[in-house]
Short mmCIF file of C-alpha atoms in Angstrom, two decimals:
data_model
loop_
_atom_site.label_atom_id
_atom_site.label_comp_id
_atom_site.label_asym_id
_atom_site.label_seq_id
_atom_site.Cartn_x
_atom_site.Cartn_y
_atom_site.Cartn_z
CA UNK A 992 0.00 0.00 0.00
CA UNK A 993 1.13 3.64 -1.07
CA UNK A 994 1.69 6.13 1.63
CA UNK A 995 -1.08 8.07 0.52
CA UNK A 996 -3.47 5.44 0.94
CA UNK A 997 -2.18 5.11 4.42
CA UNK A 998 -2.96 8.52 4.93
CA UNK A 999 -6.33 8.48 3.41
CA UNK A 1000 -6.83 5.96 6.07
CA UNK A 1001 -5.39 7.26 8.80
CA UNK A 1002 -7.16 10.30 8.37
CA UNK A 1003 -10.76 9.10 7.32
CA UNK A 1004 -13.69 11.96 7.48
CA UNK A 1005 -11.76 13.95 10.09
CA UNK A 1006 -9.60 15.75 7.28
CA UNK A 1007 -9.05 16.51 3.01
CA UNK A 1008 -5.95 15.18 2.12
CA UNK A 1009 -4.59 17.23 -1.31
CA UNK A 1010 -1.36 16.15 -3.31
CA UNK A 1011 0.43 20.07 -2.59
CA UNK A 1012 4.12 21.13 -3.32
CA UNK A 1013 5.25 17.66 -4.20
CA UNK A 1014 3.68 16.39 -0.76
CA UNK A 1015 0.04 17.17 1.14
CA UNK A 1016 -1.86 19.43 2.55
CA UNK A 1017 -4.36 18.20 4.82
CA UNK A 1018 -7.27 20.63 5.69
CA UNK A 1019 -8.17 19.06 9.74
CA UNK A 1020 -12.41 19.28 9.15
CA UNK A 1021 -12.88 17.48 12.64
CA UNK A 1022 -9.92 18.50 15.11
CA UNK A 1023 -10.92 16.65 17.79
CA UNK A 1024 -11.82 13.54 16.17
CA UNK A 1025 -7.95 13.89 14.14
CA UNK A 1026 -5.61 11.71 14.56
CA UNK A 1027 -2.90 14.00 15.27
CA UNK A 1028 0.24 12.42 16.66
CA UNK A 1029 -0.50 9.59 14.11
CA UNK A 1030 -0.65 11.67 11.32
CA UNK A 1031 2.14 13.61 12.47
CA UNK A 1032 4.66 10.97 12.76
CA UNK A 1033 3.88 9.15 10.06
CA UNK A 1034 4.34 12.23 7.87
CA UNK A 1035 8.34 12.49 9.54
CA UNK A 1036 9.14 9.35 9.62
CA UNK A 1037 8.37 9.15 5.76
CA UNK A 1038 10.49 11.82 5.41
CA UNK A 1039 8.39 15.13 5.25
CA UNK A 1040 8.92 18.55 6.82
CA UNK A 1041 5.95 19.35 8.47
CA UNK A 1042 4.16 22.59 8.89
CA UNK A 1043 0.46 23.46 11.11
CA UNK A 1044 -1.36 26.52 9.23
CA UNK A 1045 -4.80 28.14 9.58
CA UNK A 1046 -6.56 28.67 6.79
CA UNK A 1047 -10.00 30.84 6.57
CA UNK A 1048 -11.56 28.46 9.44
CA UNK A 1049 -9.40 25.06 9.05
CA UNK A 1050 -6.21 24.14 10.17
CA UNK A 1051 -3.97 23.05 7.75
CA UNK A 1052 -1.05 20.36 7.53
CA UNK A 1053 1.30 21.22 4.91
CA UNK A 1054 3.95 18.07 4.39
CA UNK A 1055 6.63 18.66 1.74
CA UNK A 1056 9.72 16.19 1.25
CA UNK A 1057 12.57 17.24 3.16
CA UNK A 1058 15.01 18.89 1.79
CA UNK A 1059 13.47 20.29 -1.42
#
């Protein structure tokens, strides 16, 4: 299984998962229902730098390969 569909997964209705700057960006729709540390380390330990954002009313989880 791809890591996306991991995420997709992991994730479920709580959150959007987009393909964004060569990684994600995951809109959070339900915070409390998120899987947060999950999601989280799965995103580093694959690799990605990880970054929380607001936008308009969501939070935002933008993952982009390190080092690009």
């Amino acid at each position: 299984m791809d890591f996306r569909k991991c995420l997709d997964m992991q994730v479920g209705k709580a959150g959007e998962i987009n393909t964004e700057y060569g990684g994600f960006a995951i809109t959070v729709r339900e915070p409390t229902a998120f899987p947060w540390s999950e999601c989280l380390a799965a995103l580093l330990e694959h690799g990605y730098e990880v970054w929380v954002t607001k936008k308009k009313e969501n939070l935002v989880i933008v993952a982009k390969p390190a080092g690009d």
